[in-house]
Amino acid sequence: MSYEAPALEMRVITKSFAGNSVLAGVSLCVAAGEVHALVGENGAGKSTLMKVLAGVHQPDAGEILIEGRPVRFTRPADALAHGVAMIYQELSLAPHLTVAENIFLGREPLRFRALGVVDRREMNERARQLLSDYGFRLDPRARVGRLSAADRQLVEITRATVEARRCVVMDEPTSSLTAHEAEELFRLIRDLKRRGLAVIYISHRLEDLDAIADRITILRDGREVYEGAWGEISHGEIIRHMAGRELKEIFPPRAAFKGEALLRVENLTRAGKFEDITFDVRAGEVVGLAGLAGAGRTELVEAVFGAQPAEGGEVYLNGARLGAPSPGRAVRLGLGLLTEDRKRTGLCLNQALSKNLTLANVRVLVKGWRLRRGRERTAARDYIERLHIRPPDPEKTVGRLSGGNQQKVLLGRWLFADSRVFLLDEPTRGVDVAARAEIYRAVNKLAEGGAAVVMVSSDLPELLGMADRILIMRRGRLVAELDAKRTTQEEVLRHAALEEGEGAEKVMVDSYV
Amino acid sequence: MSDWIKRFLPFASLIALCVVIAALEPKFLSSGNLAGVARQTAVITIIAMGMTVVMVAGGIDLSVGSVMALAGVVGAFAMTNGAPVLEGIAAAVAAGAACGLANGVTIAALRIPPFIVTLGAMGVYRGVALLITDGKAVVGLPQSFGYLAEGNLFGLVPVPLLLVVLVALATHFLLSSTRAGRYCYAIGSNVEAARYAGVRVSRYQIMFYVFLGALAGLAGAIESARLVTGQPTAGEGYELRVIAAVVIGGGSLSGGQGSVVGTIIGSLIMGVLSNGANLLGISSFTQQIVIGAVIVLAVTFDEFQRRRLETAAG
Amino acid sequence: MSDWIKRFLPFASLIALCVVIAALEPKFLSSGNLAGVARQTAVITIIAMGMTVVMVAGGIDLSVGSVMALAGVVGAFAMTNGAPVLEGIAAAVAAGAACGLANGVTIAALRIPPFIVTLGAMGVYRGVALLITDGKAVVGLPQSFGYLAEGNLFGLVPVPLLLVVLVALATHFLLSSTRAGRYCYAIGSNVEAARYAGVRVSRYQIMFYVFLGALAGLAGAIESARLVTGQPTAGEGYELRVIAAVVIGGGSLSGGQGSVVGTIIGSLIMGVLSNGANLLGISSFTQQIVIGAVIVLAVTFDEFQRRRLETAAG
Amino acid sequence: FVAAPACNRKAGGGRRTIAVIPKGVSHFFWQSVHAGAEAAGRESNVEIVWKGPAQETDYAGQTNIVEDAISRRVDGIVLAPTHKDALVPVVERAAREGIPVTIMDSGIGTENYVSYVATDNRQGGANAAERLAQRLGGKGRVAILGVKAGSVSTDQREEGFRETIKAKYPDIEVVAFQYGESDRARSLDRATDILTAHPDLDGFFASNESSTVGAVQAIKQKGLAGKVVLVGFDSSPNLIEDLKAGAIDSLVLQNPYKMGYEAVKAMVAKLDGQTPPRTIDTGVKLLTKENLETPEMQQLLKAP
Ligand SMILES: Nc1ncnc2c1ncn2[C@@H]1O[C@H](COP(=O)(O)OP(=O)(O)OP(=O)(O)O)[C@@H](O)[C@H]1O
Ligand SMILES: Nc1ncnc2c1ncn2[C@@H]1O[C@H](COP(=O)(O)OP(=O)(O)OP(=O)(O)O)[C@@H](O)[C@H]1O
Ligand SMILES: [Mg+2]
Ligand SMILES: [Mg+2]
């Protein structure tokens, strides 16, 4: 076989921000038609490396070669011009534009070239065609700002794949997706492969990578520590390379204990979103909430928390009715909601880590009128250590943390708040395996301490490993309740996806078996 | 049907306002008065068209009043030095565009907030206008120049109204149908997203400021034509009125929102209110109270209508 | 060391400015002149402290100039009706706080942009001030009232300077060391995130507008004392100067950013510039150009220093 | 040789400096005052520092300018106070610091000044009322286009006008009053609206230059030139044209050049140790088409 230059090569890239080294000489080589997995702990530098490739950041040293020829990307437009497109981890869409406008942003089909008139009909038509080809159920004319996180991720995927001619980088593209939609994505990736594109895929879900990856590069602390074919290395070894240590068990055992019903939801209804939802959660219990994207789980927990209105039904906390619900009231009564969308409803991105971490419970830091900043820092250090937040700097602006570390800060906020009832919506989105184990331990500790936990997750192994009971929602209704210890992923998925008069065969489950 | 209501909706409070005023003072509806309102609001509306574009893209320009004065003076000088009227107008537009270019380039190059750059520019352009005229109005302009402000096309349509319509159509076309318009909303909505998508953000930002500057220049020519003098002190405080027109019309200080129709309505609400109050002979003290209160009410009214419609339709 | 530089940095351009002016005109440094600068900037600085809080929380208030006038007039009326000076001042502060409360409640209840609400309020309060005084200044205030503006503590420290320092310390404490301060930055940075974290957003927003209103009231009392008259037309155009002070000091129109120290520097840069230009006898036309240009330069300078420091040290 | 004046208060040993602080800088009126002041300065070999606030009602800004003049230690201050009471403290401070102050144009509520050089504004308003009443034959409907709330000298003109009408001409009705905000375009808008609301208007009084410009422009645009009798205040080349063309009936003229000249002269006299007169009235004249060509009026108009 004659030597052929790889589609894309990055050579000894180094990059530092404000004197902190993030990438210390990383090389990466991807062939055409190959899916290259890029893995590493949170903050290892994966996103930064890819942003260098996409022209967002300029490397301090090192070079990029496309088909053997060195190139310089000083802005994203340059990378796009070379056919390199990227799905960003922190979704980067224009909320005021429509789905179609976002998909074609920068490459609008034109009608009168000289005037630069956008051919709207053509654009919508092509967007509709693409979305249906990809199996994404989205209206091209819908405003992106009103879409759920999952749907926005689909838009982002569509945009990048259309734009890519040589290489597409996917930075955790499935973090908001359920298995069903992820499967559509994998099909799409296989198709891109066939068309000879290089795909770089970043994920913390090793099961996903099993389905598509050809090669793997592992980063640790801004260095590459392993490179090889995907099949040559076991999950355990990957985790060891990532974390630099062995991981004993992902789902630690929890002392069985069940007390009073702390949270009781009765007939909660909001037309078109969820209907007639009744369940309760007892002290010491972890209840999982499963469903496909759009099943209404997020709407339900937000309504319980009072962040969204409910049209009927009641929520009882500790037996007392939670009238006129609002987040302020809920928090004071001991309810906490870890939101699904950390950018929109979670973090104050331009504020310091410590301020974000303590926001839901500033009260305990105050003595007299004065806020004890020492206490705040101590608390922040405590959670930074417990959750392995990197870099361990309480004053760091949260928006500058890596995605997974941002998620940990958000979780830390609710661990720090003295809540008794926790509603955790996708608590481990984008979190690496090792840190996930920490989070599970933390959740177990909460339950053992007498808290009630509702865990919404699209990651079924996580639900099965953590929950006592699993409630399943389908199209806004509670359709089943399963004992987590005695059920399987297939059974959960069957309940979640079953259409009236349809068999379970239609459900895509192969990514988990 | 519901689509029809949606199109009609932004007008609701403006129409309500007109009905109330007309009921109290029938002269409000006389064609002479309506033409007068068109003339009185033309300058603000034209600048507000450009401001809509800049604000949709997430920017702001406090220097428009000064640009208007400087451009008006430059155009007037051109005419007193013998240039024909059309060239004088062109000179004003060009001077405005040059100011806009300076603003845009400074904002894009220094990467400091447009608020600061244009705050500084406001002083600089005003100072230059005063300096080159020695603070005096430029007189001796050709009488035919007055046609730009006071003329009627076919003896019927006031020329400034025609200009407003043309500028509005152009701006609407720019914002809603062209690629630059898409980028404008994208930049104001999420500048990072626009950059990631390969949009040359700085280039477009500069273009938008130039567009606004040119329109401020045109407005300067009209304002000069109204009084047939170039005034270095014209347009003081206009920046607030222009920005108010955009915001009343649904624009936002944080970008990504705003429309030509909305801005026109915003400008007309303010113009009609002031005209109505004058016609009704409301004392100038009470007038300020009434206008202030009605602006808040009008926006609230529209906003509530919009919300109701949205929850109703989905 | 690097920490020390960081603390010192925001002053850099202000100090550079003072050095240049002092070199050109040594009288600038005379204690009389510096006290004069303190007096001249006191009113703007005090309102700007409140505006910092409101803008950090993502709001804006265009009505401050009108609130100041109305409060000054109310305080003056109280005194002409026999209230002692301290009660007169208290009346002004209370009137200001009441205006702030009205603004805050309207903004929180109607959920329309603060820009619109306070634009309307600007007209309403100004109109009320003019109406209750019939447009005339309120005279006949006790001479001792002048002490608030013209007095010196221990014959040395101008009273307004003392007030500025007290207000600044209180605001700094509020923003950096209280629960409300934490919430203020959180609300301005991401209002939804703050709400989801259990912050009672409306309540705090209202509180911030009341705080600003009260300070505008205090400023109104000082302005009245300076002139020993209650002026219904006081403070016109102050909103822009106050907002400019906040933005020059690092605040942002989109919230989440800003600090007391920054705002003070912003206000002083503008005050020193204008005083320096007066001392140097720069003509009022040239002065506008110089001040405009130097504002942009000063902010650019500070910004570039900051960026250099960030990439160098971290 | 020209002998240097016997003044050695200044370290530089140079000429005296007099700060002349007008209410505004952009009206023709103030430019004439400036010309008069400069002429007196040249005659007496003193340096004139001309510096005014941005707006005619910006008393806070004007206070700052006076304070800065004190800080600069000028030899004397000539001030046209934007407000009768507002400028009192700073004028008294100047007096305390040994800097004499001459007041011009508008009065001030303190005795601590050298001379008061001004037009009798109330009288000016009264003259305008007399003229308008005479032209209307003692009956009709008139409107006033004022300048700005809180502007003292123009308030006095408007009051003088109203008082005279009320006291002497019961058959004349003032049907509208609006402020032009000291802005020509705004004045034009307001005047247009007044003419729309009152199509049967007989007379118009505008109380300064910007108001007069707005009023005459509105009248011309409505085709009412000569039908609505307009009495204005102050002059500018364009207004003279309109007077000649008959769109303006008459203009109340002050003598701004003389005002600037006399104020500086009085200050120089004071600095030379003399005692200038306590008040100097610079007088008002009514300019009409008939007396336009008289030498007296031409003198007034040519001045700057
Ligand atoms: N703009 C920036 N300024 C300062 N530091 C940054 C910036 N961007 C990234 N970093 C730092 O670089 C490091 C690597 O971040 P990066 O986002 O590349 O991690 P990652 O491997 O993608 O992690 P995750 O799995 O959590 O997404 C982090 O410590 C982060 O704080
Ligand atoms: N594929 C879809 N088909 C129809 N409607 C959808 C679809 N996906 C989302 N939606 C709409 O979007 C709303 C919100 O979806 P969202 O994804 O937030 O719900 P969810 O159950 O919390 O899902 P997840 O948490 O898995 O993302 C749904 O109530 C539904 O109306
Ligand atoms: Mg990442
Ligand atoms: Mg969800």
Coordinates of N, CA and C in Angstrom, one line a residue, chain C residues 56-113:
Chain C
V56 N -25.4 46.3 37.3 CA -24.8 44.9 37.6 C -25.9 43.9 37.6
A57 N -27.1 44.3 38.1 CA -28.2 43.3 38.1 C -28.9 43.3 36.8
G58 N -28.3 43.9 35.7 CA -28.9 43.8 34.4 C -30.0 44.8 34.1
G59 N -30.2 45.8 34.9 CA -31.2 46.8 34.7 C -30.6 48.1 34.1
I60 N -31.4 49.1 34.0 CA -31.0 50.4 33.7 C -32.0 51.4 34.2
D61 N -31.6 52.6 34.4 CA -32.6 53.6 34.9 C -32.3 54.9 34.2
L62 N -33.2 55.3 33.3 CA -33.1 56.6 32.5 C -33.7 57.7 33.3
S63 N -34.4 57.4 34.4 CA -35.1 58.5 35.0 C -34.4 59.2 36.1
V64 N -33.1 58.8 36.3 CA -32.4 59.4 37.5 C -32.3 60.9 37.5
G65 N -32.1 61.5 36.4 CA -32.1 63.0 36.4 C -33.4 63.6 36.8
S66 N -34.5 63.0 36.4 CA -35.8 63.5 36.8 C -36.1 63.2 38.2
V67 N -35.7 62.0 38.7 CA -35.9 61.7 40.1 C -35.1 62.7 41.0
M68 N -33.9 63.0 40.5 CA -33.1 63.9 41.3 C -33.8 65.3 41.4
A69 N -34.3 65.8 40.3 CA -35.0 67.1 40.3 C -36.2 67.0 41.2
L70 N -37.0 66.0 41.0 CA -38.2 65.9 41.8 C -37.9 65.8 43.3
A71 N -36.9 65.0 43.6 CA -36.5 64.9 45.0 C -36.0 66.2 45.6
G72 N -35.2 66.9 44.8 CA -34.6 68.1 45.2 C -35.7 69.1 45.5
V73 N -36.7 69.1 44.6 CA -37.9 70.1 44.8 C -38.7 69.7 46.0
V74 N -38.9 68.4 46.2 CA -39.7 68.0 47.4 C -39.0 68.4 48.7
G75 N -37.6 68.1 48.7 CA -36.9 68.5 49.9 C -36.9 70.0 50.1
A76 N -36.8 70.8 49.0 CA -36.9 72.2 49.1 C -38.2 72.7 49.7
F77 N -39.3 72.1 49.2 CA -40.6 72.5 49.7 C -40.8 72.2 51.1
A78 N -40.2 71.0 51.5 CA -40.3 70.7 53.0 C -39.6 71.8 53.8
M79 N -38.5 72.3 53.3 CA -37.8 73.3 54.1 C -38.5 74.6 54.1
T80 N -39.0 75.0 52.9 CA -39.7 76.3 52.9 C -41.0 76.2 53.7
N81 N -41.5 75.0 53.9 CA -42.6 74.9 54.8 C -42.2 74.7 56.3
G82 N -40.9 75.0 56.6 CA -40.5 75.0 58.0 C -39.8 73.8 58.5
A83 N -39.6 72.8 57.7 CA -38.9 71.6 58.2 C -37.5 72.0 58.4
P84 N -36.8 71.4 59.4 CA -35.4 71.7 59.6 C -34.6 71.0 58.5
V85 N -33.4 71.5 58.3 CA -32.6 71.0 57.2 C -32.5 69.5 57.1
L86 N -32.2 68.8 58.2 CA -32.1 67.4 58.1 C -33.3 66.7 57.6
E87 N -34.5 67.2 58.1 CA -35.7 66.6 57.6 C -35.9 66.9 56.2
G88 N -35.5 68.0 55.7 CA -35.6 68.4 54.3 C -34.8 67.4 53.5
I89 N -33.6 67.1 53.9 CA -32.8 66.1 53.2 C -33.4 64.7 53.2
A90 N -34.0 64.4 54.4 CA -34.6 63.1 54.5 C -35.8 63.0 53.6
A91 N -36.5 64.1 53.4 CA -37.7 64.1 52.5 C -37.2 63.9 51.1
A92 N -36.1 64.5 50.7 CA -35.6 64.3 49.4 C -35.2 62.9 49.1
V93 N -34.5 62.3 50.1 CA -34.1 60.9 50.0 C -35.4 60.0 49.9
A94 N -36.3 60.3 50.7 CA -37.6 59.5 50.7 C -38.3 59.6 49.4
A95 N -38.3 60.8 48.9 CA -39.0 61.0 47.6 C -38.3 60.2 46.5
G96 N -37.0 60.3 46.5 CA -36.2 59.5 45.6 C -36.5 58.0 45.7
A97 N -36.5 57.5 46.9 CA -36.7 56.1 47.1 C -38.1 55.7 46.6
A98 N -39.1 56.6 46.8 CA -40.4 56.3 46.4 C -40.5 56.2 44.9
C99 N -39.8 57.1 44.2 CA -39.7 57.0 42.7 C -39.0 55.7 42.3
G100 N -38.0 55.3 43.0 CA -37.3 54.1 42.7 C -38.2 52.9 42.9
L101 N -39.0 53.0 44.0 CA -39.9 51.9 44.3 C -40.9 51.7 43.1
A102 N -41.5 52.9 42.7 CA -42.4 52.8 41.6 C -41.8 52.2 40.4
N103 N -40.6 52.6 40.0 CA -39.9 52.0 38.9 C -39.7 50.5 39.1
G104 N -39.2 50.2 40.2 CA -38.9 48.7 40.4 C -40.1 47.9 40.4
V105 N -41.2 48.3 41.0 CA -42.4 47.5 41.0 C -43.0 47.4 39.6
T106 N -43.0 48.5 38.9 CA -43.5 48.5 37.5 C -42.7 47.5 36.7
I107 N -41.4 47.6 36.8 CA -40.5 46.7 36.0 C -40.8 45.2 36.4
A108 N -40.8 45.0 37.7 CA -41.0 43.6 38.1 C -42.4 43.1 37.8
A109 N -43.4 43.9 37.9 CA -44.8 43.5 37.7 C -45.1 43.3 36.2
L110 N -44.8 44.3 35.4 CA -45.2 44.3 34.0 C -44.3 43.4 33.1
R111 N -43.1 43.2 33.6 CA -42.1 42.5 32.8 C -41.9 43.0 31.4
I112 N -41.8 44.4 31.4 CA -41.3 45.0 30.1 C -40.0 45.6 30.4
P113 N -39.2 45.8 29.4 CA -37.8 46.2 29.6 C -37.7 47.5 30.5

